[in-house]
Coordinates of N, CA and C in Angstrom, one line a residue:
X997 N 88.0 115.0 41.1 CA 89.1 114.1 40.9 C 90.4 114.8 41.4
X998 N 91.0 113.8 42.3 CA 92.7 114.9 42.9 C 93.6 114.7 41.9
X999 N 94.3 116.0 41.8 CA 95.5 116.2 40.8 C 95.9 115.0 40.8
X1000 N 96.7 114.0 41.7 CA 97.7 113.0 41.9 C 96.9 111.8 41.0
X1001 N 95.5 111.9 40.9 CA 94.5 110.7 40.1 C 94.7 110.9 38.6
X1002 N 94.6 112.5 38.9 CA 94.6 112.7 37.2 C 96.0 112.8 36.4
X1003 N 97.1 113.4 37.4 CA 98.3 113.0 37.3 C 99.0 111.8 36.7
X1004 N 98.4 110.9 37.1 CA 98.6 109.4 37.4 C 98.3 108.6 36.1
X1005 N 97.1 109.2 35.7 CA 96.3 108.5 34.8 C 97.1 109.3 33.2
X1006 N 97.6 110.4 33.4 CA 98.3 110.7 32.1 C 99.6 110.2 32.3
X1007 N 100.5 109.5 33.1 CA 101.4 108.5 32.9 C 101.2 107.2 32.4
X1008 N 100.1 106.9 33.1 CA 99.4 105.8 32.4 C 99.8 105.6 31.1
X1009 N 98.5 106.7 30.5 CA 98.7 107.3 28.9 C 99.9 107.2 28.2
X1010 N 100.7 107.8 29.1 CA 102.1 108.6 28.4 C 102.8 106.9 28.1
X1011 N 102.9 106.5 29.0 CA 103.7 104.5 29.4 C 102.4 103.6 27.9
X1012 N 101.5 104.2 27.9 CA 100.8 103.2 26.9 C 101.1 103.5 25.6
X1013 N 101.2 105.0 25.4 CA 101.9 105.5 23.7 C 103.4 105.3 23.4
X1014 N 104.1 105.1 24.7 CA 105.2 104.2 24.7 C 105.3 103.2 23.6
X1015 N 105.1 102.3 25.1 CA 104.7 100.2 24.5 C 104.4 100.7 22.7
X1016 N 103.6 101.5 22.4 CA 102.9 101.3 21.1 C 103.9 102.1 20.1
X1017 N 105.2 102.4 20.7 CA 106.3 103.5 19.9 C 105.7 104.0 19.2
X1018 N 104.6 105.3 19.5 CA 104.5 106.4 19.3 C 105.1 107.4 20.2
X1019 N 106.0 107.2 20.7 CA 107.2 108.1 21.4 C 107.0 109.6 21.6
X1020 N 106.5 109.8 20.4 CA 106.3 111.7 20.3 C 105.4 111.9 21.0
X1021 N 104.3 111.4 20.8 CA 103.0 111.3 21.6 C 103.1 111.3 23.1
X1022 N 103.8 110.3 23.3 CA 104.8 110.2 24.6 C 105.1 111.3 25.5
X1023 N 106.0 112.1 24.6 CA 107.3 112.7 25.0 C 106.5 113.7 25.1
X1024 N 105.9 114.5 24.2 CA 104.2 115.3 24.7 C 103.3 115.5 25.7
X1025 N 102.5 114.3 26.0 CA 101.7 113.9 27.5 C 103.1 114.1 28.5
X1026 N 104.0 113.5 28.5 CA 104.5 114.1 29.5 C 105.5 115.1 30.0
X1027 N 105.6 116.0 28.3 CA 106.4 117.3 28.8 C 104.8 118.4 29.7
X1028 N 103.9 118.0 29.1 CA 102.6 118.5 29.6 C 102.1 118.2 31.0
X1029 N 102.3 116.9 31.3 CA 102.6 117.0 32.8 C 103.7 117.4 33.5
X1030 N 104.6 117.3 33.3 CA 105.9 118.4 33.6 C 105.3 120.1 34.0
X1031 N 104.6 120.5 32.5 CA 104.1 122.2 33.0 C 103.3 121.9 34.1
X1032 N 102.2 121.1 34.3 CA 100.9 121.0 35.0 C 101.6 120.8 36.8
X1033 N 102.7 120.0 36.7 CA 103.2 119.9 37.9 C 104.2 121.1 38.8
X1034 N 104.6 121.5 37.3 CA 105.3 123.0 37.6 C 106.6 123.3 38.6
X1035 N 106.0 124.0 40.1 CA 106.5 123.9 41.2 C 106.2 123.1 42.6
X1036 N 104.6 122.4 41.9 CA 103.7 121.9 43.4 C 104.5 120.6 43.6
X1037 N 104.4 120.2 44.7 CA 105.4 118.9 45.6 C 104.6 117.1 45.1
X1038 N 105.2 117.1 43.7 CA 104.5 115.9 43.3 C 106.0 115.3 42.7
X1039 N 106.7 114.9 43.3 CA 108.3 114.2 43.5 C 108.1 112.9 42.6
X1040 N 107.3 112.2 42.9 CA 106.9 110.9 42.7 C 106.7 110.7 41.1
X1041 N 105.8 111.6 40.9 CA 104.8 112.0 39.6 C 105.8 112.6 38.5
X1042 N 106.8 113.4 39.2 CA 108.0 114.2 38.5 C 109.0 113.0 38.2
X1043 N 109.4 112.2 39.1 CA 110.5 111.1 38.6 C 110.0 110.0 37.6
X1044 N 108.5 109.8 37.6 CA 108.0 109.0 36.6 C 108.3 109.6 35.2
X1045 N 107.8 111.2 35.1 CA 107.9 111.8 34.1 C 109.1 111.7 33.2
X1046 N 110.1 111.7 34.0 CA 111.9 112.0 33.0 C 112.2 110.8 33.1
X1047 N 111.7 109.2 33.6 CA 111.9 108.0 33.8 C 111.5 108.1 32.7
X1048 N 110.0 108.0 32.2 CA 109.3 107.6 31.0 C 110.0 108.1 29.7
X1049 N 110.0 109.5 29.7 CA 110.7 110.4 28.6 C 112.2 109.9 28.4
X1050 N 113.3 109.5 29.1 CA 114.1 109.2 29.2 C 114.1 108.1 28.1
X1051 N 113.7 106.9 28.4 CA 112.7 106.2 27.6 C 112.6 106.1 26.2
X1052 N 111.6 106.9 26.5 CA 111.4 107.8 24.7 C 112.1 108.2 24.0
X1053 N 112.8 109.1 24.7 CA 113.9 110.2 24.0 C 115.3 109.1 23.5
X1054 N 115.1 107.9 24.5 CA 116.4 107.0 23.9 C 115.7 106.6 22.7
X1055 N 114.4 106.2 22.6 CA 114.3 105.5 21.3 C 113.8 106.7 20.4
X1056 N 113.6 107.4 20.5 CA 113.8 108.4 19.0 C 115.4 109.0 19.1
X1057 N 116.1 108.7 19.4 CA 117.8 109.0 19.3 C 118.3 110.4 20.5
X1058 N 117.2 110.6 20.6 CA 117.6 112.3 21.4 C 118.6 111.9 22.9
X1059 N 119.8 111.6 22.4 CA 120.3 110.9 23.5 C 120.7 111.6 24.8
X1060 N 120.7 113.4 24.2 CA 121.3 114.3 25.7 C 120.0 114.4 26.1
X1061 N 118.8 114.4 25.6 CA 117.6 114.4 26.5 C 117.9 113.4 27.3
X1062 N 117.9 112.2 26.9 CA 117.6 110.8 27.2 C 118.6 110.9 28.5
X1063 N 119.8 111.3 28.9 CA 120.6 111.4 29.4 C 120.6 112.6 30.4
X1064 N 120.1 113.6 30.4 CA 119.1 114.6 30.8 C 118.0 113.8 32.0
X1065 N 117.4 113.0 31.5 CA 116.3 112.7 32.2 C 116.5 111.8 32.9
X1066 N 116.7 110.8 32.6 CA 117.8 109.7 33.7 C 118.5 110.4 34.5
X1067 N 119.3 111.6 34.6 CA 120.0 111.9 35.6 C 118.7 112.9 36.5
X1068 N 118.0 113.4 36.1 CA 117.1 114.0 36.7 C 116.1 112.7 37.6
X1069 N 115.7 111.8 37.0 CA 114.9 110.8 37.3 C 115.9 110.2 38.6
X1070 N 117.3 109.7 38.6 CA 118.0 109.1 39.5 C 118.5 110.4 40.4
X1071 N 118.2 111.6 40.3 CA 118.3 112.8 41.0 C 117.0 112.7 42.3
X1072 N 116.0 112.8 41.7 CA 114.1 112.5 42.2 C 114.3 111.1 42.9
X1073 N 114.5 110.2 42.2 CA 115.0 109.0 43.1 C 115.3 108.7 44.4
X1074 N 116.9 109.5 44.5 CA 117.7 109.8 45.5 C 116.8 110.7 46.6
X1075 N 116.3 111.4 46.1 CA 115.6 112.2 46.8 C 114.0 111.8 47.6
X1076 N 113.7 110.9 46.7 CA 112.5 110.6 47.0 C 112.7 109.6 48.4
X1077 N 113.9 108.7 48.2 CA 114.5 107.7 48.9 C 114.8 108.2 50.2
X1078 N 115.7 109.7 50.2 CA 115.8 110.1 51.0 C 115.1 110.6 51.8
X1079 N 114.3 111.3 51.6 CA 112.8 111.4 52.3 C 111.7 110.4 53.3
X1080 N 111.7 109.5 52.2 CA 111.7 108.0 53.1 C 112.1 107.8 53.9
X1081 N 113.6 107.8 53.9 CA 114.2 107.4 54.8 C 114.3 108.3 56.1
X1082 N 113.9 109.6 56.1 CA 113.9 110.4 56.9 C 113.0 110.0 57.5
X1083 N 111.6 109.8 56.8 CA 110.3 110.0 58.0 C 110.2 108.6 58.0
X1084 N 111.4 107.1 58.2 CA 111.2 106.3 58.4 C 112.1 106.1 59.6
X1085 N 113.2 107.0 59.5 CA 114.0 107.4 60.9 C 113.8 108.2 61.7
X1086 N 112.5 109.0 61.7 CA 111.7 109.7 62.3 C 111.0 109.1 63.3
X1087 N 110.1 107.9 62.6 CA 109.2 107.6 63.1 C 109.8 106.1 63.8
X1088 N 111.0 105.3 63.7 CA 111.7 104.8 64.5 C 112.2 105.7 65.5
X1089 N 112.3 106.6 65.8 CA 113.1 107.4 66.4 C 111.9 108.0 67.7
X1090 N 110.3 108.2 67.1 CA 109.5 108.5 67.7 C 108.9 106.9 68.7
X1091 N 109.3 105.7 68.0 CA 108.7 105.0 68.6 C 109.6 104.2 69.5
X1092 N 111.2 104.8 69.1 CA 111.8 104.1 70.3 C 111.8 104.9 71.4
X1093 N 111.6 106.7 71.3 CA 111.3 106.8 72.1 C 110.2 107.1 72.9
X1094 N 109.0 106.8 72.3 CA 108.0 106.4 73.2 C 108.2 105.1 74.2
X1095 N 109.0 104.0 73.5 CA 109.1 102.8 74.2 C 110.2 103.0 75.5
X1096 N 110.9 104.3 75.2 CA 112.0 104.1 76.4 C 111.0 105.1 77.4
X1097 N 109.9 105.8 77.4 CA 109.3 106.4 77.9 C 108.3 105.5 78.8
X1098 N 107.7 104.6 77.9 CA 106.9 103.3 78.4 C 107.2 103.1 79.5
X1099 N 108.8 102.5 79.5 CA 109.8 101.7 80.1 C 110.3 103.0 81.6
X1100 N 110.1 103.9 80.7 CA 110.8 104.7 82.7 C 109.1 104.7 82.7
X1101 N 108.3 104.6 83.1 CA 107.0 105.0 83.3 C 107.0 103.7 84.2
X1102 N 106.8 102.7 83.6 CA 107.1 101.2 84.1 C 107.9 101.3 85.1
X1103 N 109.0 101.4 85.3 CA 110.2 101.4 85.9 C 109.9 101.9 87.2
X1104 N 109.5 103.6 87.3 CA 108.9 104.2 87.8 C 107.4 103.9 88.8
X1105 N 106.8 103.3 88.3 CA 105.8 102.9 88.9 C 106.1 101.6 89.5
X1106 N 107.0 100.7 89.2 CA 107.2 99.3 90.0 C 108.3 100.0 91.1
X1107 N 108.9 101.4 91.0 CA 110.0 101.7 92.3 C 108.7 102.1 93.4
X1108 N 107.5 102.7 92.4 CA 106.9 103.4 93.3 C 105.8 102.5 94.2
X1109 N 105.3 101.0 93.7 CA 104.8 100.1 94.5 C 105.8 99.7 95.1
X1110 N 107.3 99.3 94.8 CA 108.0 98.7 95.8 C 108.0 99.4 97.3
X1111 N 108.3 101.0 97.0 CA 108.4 102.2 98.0 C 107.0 101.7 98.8
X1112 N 105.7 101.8 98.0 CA 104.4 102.0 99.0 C 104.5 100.3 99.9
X1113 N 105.1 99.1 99.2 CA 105.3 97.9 99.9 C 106.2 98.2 101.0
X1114 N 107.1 98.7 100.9 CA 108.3 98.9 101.6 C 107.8 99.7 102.9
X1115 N 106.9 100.3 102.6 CA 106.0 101.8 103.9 C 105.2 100.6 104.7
X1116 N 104.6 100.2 103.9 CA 103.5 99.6 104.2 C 103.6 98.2 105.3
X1117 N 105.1 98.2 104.8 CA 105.7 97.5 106.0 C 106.4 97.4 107.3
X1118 N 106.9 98.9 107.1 CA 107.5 99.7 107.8 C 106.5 100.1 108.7
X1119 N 104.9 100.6 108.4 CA 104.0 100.7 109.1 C 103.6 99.8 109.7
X1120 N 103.2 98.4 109.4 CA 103.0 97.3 110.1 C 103.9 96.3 111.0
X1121 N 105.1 96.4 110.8 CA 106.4 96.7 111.7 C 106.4 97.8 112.8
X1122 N 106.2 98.6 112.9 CA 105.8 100.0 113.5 C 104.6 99.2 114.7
X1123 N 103.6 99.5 113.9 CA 102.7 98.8 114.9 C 102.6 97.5 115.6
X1124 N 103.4 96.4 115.1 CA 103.4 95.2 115.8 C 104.9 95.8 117.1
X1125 N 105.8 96.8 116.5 CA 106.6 97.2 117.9 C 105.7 97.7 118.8
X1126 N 105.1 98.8 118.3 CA 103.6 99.3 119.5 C 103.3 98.7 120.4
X1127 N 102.3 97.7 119.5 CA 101.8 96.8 120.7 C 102.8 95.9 121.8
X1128 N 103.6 95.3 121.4 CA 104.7 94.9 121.9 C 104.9 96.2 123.3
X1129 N 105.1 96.9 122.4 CA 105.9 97.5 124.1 C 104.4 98.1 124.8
X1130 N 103.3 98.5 124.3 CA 102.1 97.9 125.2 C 101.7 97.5 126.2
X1131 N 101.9 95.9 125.2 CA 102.0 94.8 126.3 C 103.2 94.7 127.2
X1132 N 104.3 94.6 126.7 CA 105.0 95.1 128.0 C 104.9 96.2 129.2
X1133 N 104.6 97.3 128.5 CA 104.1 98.0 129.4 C 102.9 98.2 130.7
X1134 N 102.3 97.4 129.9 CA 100.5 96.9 130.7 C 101.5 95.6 131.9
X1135 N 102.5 94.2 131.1 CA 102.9 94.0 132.3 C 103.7 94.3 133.2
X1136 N 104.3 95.2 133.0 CA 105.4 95.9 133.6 C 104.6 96.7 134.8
X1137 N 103.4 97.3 134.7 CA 102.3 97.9 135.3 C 101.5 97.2 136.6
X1138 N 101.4 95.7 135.9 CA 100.5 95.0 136.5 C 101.7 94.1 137.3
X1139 N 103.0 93.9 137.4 CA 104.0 93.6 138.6 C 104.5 94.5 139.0
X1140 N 104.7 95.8 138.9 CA 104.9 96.7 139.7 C 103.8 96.9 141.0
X1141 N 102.6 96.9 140.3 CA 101.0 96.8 141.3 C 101.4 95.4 142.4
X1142 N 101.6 94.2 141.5 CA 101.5 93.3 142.5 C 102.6 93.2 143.6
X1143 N 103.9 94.3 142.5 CA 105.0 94.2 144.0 C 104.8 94.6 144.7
X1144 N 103.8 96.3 144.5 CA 103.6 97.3 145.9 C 102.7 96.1 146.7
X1145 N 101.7 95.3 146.0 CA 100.8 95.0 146.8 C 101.2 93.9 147.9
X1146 N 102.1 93.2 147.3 CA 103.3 92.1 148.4 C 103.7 93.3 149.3
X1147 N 104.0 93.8 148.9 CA 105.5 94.4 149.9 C 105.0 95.3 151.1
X1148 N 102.8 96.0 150.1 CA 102.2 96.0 151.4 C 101.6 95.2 152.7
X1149 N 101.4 93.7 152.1 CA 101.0 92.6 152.6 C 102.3 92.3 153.6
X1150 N 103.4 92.2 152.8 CA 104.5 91.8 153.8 C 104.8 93.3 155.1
X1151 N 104.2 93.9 154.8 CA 104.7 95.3 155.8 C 103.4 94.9 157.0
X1152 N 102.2 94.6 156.4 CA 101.2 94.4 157.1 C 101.8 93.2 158.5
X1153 N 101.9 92.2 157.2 CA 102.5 90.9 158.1 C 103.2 90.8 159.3
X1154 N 104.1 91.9 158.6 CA 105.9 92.0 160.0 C 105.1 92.7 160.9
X1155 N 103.9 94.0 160.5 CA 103.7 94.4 161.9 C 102.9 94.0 163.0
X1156 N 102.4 93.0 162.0 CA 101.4 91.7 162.6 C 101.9 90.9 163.5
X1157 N 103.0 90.1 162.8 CA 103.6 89.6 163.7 C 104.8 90.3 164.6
X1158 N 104.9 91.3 164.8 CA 105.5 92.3 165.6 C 104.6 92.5 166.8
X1159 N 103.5 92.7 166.7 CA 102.1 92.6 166.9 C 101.5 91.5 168.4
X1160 N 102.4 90.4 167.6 CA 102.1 89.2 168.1 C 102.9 88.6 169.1
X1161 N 104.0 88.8 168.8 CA 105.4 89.2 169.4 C 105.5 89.5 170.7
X1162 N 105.1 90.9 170.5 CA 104.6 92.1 172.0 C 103.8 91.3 172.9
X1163 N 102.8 90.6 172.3 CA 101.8 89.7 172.5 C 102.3 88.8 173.7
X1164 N 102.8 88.0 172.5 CA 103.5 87.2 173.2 C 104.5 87.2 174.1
X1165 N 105.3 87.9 174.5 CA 105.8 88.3 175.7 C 105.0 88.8 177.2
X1166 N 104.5 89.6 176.8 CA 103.3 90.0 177.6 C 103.0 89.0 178.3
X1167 N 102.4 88.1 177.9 CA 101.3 86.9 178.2 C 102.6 85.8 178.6
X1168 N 103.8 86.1 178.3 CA 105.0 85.4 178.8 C 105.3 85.9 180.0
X1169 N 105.0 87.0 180.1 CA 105.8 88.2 181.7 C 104.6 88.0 182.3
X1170 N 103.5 87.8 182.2 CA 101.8 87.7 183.1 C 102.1 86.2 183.6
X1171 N 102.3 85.5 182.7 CA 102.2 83.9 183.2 C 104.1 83.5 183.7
X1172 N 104.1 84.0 184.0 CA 105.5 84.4 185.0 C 105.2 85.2 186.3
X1173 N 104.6 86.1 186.1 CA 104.3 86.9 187.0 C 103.2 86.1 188.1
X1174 N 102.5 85.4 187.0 CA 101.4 84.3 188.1 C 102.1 83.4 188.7
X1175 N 102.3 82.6 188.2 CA 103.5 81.7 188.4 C 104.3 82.0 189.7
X1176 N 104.7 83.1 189.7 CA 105.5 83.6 190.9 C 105.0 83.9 191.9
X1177 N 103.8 84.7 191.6 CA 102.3 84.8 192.9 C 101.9 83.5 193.4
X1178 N 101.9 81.9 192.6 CA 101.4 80.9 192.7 C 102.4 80.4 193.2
X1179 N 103.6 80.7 193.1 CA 104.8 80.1 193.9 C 104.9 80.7 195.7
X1180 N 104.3 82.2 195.5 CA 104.4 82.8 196.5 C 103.4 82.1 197.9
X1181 N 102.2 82.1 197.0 CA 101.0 81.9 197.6 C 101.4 80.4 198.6
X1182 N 101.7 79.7 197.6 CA 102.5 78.4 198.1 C 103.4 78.1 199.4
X1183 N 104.6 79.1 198.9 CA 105.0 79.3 200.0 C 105.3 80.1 201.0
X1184 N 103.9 80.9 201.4 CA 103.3 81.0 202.7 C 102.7 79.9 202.8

């Protein structure tokens, strides 16, 4: 059985010899838990004690006990209160800041998908310029080809018809030249 059970259960006692104003009885059981409690950290158990006695000690007249123990009891009180309140602002204190931790964590990770969205776009922007100049480049390629290929066709042509030209004179100076034999011939 743990101290605090057995503790517990002689307040009980102590609060039941009370009610029944046997007071001394009382004041007894719990100057006896007082020794048993001694120095060990039972705050709780200790403010009941000089609560209860307090109590007692008013109704058998012992009024600086009685006065005594209420100030010890509203001493234990304050103290117990305060305690409370510590590991109740503790633990507010732990859970707001886990929540502001939550929250950069959160925060943090929605900058860090925005960032990989932002890449990811930047990369696919990237590559749709690529291709772009690519394809520009493939037609920039393919009319440069077709201009050499004109401009060899047209060089072809001029010297073709240069060609033809020569040609044609020729066959203009011969058929002149007959002409003039046929004139000659004639007139002998």
């Amino acid at each position: 059985m743990s101290k605090t059970v057995r503790l517990n259960g002689k307040l009980v006692l102590a609060d039941l010899y009370a009610i029944k104003n046997q007071h001394n009885k009382s004041v007894k059981i719990l100057d006896e838990i007082e020794n048993e409690i001694g120095e060990d950290d039972y705050p709780r158990e200790l403010q009941q004690v000089h609560k209860f006695r307090a109590k007692s000690n008013l109704s058998l007249g012992a009024y600086k006990a009685a006065a005594l123990d209420f100030q010890q009891s509203a001493i234990l009180t304050d103290s117990i209160n305060s305690e409370e309140r510590q590991k109740l602002e503790s633990e507010m204190q732990t859970k707001y800041s886990t929540l502001q931790k939550e929250q950069e964590i959160e925060k943090l990770t929605l900058e860090q998908q925005l960032k990989d969205l932002r890449l990811s776009q930047q990369r696919t922007g990237l590559w749709l310029v690529s291709g772009i100049l690519a394809l520009l480049s493939f037609l920039f390629y393919r009319l440069f080809k077709q201009k050499s290929k004109i401009e060899k066709q047209n060089t072809i042509i001029a010297k073709s018809a240069q060609e033809k030209d020569i040609l044609l004179r020729e066959i203009h100076h011969r058929v002149k030249n007959n002409l003039q034999v046929v004139s000659s011939l004639l007139g002998i």
